[in-house]
Tab-separated table of C-alpha atoms in Angstrom:
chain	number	residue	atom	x	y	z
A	1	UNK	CA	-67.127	-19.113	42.946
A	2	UNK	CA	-70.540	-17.267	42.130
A	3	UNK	CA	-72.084	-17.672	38.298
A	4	UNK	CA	-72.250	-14.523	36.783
A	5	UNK	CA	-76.040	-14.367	36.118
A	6	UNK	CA	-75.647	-13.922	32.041
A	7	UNK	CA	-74.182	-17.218	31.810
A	8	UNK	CA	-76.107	-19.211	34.753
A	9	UNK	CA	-79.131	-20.019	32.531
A	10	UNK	CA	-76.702	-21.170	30.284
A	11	UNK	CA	-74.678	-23.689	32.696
A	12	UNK	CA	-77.668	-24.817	34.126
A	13	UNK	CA	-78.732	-25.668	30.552
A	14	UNK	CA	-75.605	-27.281	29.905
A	15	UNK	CA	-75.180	-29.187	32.608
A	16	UNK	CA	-78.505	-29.626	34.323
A	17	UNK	CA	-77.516	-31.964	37.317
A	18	UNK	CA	-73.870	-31.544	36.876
A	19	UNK	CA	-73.740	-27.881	36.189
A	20	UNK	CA	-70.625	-27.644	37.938
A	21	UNK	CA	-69.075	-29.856	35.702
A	22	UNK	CA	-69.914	-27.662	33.146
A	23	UNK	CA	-68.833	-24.502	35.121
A	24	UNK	CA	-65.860	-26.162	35.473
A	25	UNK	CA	-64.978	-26.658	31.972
A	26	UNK	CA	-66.302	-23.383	30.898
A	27	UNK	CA	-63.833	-21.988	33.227
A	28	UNK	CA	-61.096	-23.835	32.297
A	29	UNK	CA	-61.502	-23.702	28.781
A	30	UNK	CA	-62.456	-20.039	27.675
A	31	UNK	CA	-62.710	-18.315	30.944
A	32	UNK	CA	-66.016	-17.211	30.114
A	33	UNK	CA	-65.486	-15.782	26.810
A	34	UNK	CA	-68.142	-16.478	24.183
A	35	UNK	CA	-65.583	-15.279	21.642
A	36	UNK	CA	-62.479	-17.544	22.988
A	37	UNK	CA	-60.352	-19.097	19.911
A	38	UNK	CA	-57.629	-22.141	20.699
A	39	UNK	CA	-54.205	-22.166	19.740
A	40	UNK	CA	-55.106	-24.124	16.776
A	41	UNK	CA	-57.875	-21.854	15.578
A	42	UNK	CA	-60.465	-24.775	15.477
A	43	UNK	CA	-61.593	-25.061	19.068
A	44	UNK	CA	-64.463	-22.231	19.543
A	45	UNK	CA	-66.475	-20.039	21.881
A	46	UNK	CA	-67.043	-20.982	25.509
A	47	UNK	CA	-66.746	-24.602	25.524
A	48	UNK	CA	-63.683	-24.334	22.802
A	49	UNK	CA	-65.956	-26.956	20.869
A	50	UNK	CA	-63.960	-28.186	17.562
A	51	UNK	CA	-66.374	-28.424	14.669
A	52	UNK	CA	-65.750	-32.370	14.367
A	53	UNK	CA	-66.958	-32.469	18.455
A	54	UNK	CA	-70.017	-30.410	17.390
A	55	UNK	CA	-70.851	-32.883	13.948
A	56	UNK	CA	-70.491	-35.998	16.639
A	57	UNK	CA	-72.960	-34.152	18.827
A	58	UNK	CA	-75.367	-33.386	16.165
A	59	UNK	CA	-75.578	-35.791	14.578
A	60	UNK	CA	-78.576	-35.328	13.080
A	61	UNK	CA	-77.073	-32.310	11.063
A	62	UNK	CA	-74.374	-33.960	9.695
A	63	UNK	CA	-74.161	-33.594	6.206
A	64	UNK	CA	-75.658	-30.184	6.965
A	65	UNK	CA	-72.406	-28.212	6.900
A	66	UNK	CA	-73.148	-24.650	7.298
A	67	UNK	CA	-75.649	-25.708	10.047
A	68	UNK	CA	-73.096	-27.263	11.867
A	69	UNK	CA	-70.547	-23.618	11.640
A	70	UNK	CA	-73.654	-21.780	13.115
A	71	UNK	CA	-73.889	-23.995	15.877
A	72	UNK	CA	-70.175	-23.939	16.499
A	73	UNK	CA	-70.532	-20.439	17.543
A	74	UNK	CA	-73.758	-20.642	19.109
A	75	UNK	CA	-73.465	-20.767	23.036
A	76	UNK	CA	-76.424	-22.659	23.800
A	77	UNK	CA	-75.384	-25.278	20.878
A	78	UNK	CA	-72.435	-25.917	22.621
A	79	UNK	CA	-73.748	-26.200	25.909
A	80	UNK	CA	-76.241	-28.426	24.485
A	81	UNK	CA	-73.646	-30.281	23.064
A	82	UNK	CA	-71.408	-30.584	26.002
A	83	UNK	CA	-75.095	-32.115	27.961
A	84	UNK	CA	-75.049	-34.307	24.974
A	85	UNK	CA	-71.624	-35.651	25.067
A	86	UNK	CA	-71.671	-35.714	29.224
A	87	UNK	CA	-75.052	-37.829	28.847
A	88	UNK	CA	-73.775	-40.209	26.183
A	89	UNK	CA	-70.238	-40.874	28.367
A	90	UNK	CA	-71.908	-41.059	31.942
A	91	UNK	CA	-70.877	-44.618	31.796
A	92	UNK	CA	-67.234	-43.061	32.530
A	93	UNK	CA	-65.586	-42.197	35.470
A	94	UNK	CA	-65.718	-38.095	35.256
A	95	UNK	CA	-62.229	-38.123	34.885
A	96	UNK	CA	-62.055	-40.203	32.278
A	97	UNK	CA	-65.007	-38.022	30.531
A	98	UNK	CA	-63.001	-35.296	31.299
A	99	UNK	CA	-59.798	-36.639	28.788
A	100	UNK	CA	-62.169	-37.397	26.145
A	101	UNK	CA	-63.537	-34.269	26.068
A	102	UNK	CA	-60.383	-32.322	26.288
A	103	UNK	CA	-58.175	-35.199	24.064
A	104	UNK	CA	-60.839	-36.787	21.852
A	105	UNK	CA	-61.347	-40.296	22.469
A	106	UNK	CA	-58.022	-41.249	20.454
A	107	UNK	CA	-55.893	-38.957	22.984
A	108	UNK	CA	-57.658	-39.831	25.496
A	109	UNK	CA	-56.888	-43.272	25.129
A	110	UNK	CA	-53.390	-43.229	24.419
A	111	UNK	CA	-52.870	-41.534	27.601
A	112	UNK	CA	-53.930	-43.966	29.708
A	113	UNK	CA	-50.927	-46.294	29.456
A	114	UNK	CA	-48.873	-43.121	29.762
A	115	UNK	CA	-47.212	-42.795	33.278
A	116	UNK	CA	-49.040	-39.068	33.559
A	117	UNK	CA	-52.211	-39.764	32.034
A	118	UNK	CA	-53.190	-36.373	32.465
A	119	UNK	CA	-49.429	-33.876	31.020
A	120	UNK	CA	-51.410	-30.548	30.621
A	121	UNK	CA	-53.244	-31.216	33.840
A	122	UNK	CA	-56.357	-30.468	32.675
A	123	UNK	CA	-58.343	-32.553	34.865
A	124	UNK	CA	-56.630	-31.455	37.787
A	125	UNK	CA	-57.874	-27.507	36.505
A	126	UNK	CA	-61.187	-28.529	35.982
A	127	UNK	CA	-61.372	-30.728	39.378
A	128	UNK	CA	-60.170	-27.248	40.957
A	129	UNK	CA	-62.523	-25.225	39.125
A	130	UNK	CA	-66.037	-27.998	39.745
A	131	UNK	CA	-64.623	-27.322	43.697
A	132	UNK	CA	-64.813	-23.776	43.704
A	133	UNK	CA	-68.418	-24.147	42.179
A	134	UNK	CA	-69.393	-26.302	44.252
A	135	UNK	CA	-68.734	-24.121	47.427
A	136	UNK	CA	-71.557	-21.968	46.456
């Protein structure tokens, strides 16, 4: 599946080495839109980033509130964010990164005694998706 060219400097950004990866969960998340809003009304923009995901990322802006809602809807925050959180779990499997990004690391961890550690089949959409990109 080709990158569309406004959001390739992006991915690559995002994912450097594993830009796929981050293809992948751009896909499955927002489908590309920078403007995408979960179910819950939390997760945001392209990476459907939760505001607590984005404060663990950034640590560094913390108790910086209204810093932290700019970046939330900032693109390149979240796909600095996502390099961030990739980065900091590479000593995971990817499929296991993969459920703590999508679950949290609570959800993610209740799952795994669960007979389908995976019930929305997220990493299964993702897996598809990082295929597709990697064909071209």
């Amino acid at each position: 599946m080709p990158l569309n060219p406004m959001f390739k400097t992006l991915i690559e950004f995002a994912g450097r080495k594993d830009w796929a990866w981050a293809a992948a969960v751009v896909q499955v998340e927002s489908n590309w839109n920078p403007y995408a809003m979960g179910d819950s009304g939390l997760a945001l923009g392209l990476f459907q980033m939760h505001p607590n995901f984005m404060a663990d990322q950034f640590r560094e802006y913390s108790d910086r509130g209204e810093m932290l809602i700019l970046l939330s809807h900032d693109p390149f925050a979240q796909a600095e964010a996502f390099r961030r959180f990739w980065q900091r779990n590479s000593h995971l499997q990817v499929e296991d990164r993969l459920r703590v990004y999508h679950y949290g690391p609570t959800g993610a961890e209740k799952l795994k005694d669960q007979a389908d550690p995976d019930p929305d089949k997220y990493v299964a959409r993702v897996k598809a998706a990082y295929l597709k990109f990697q064909e071209n």
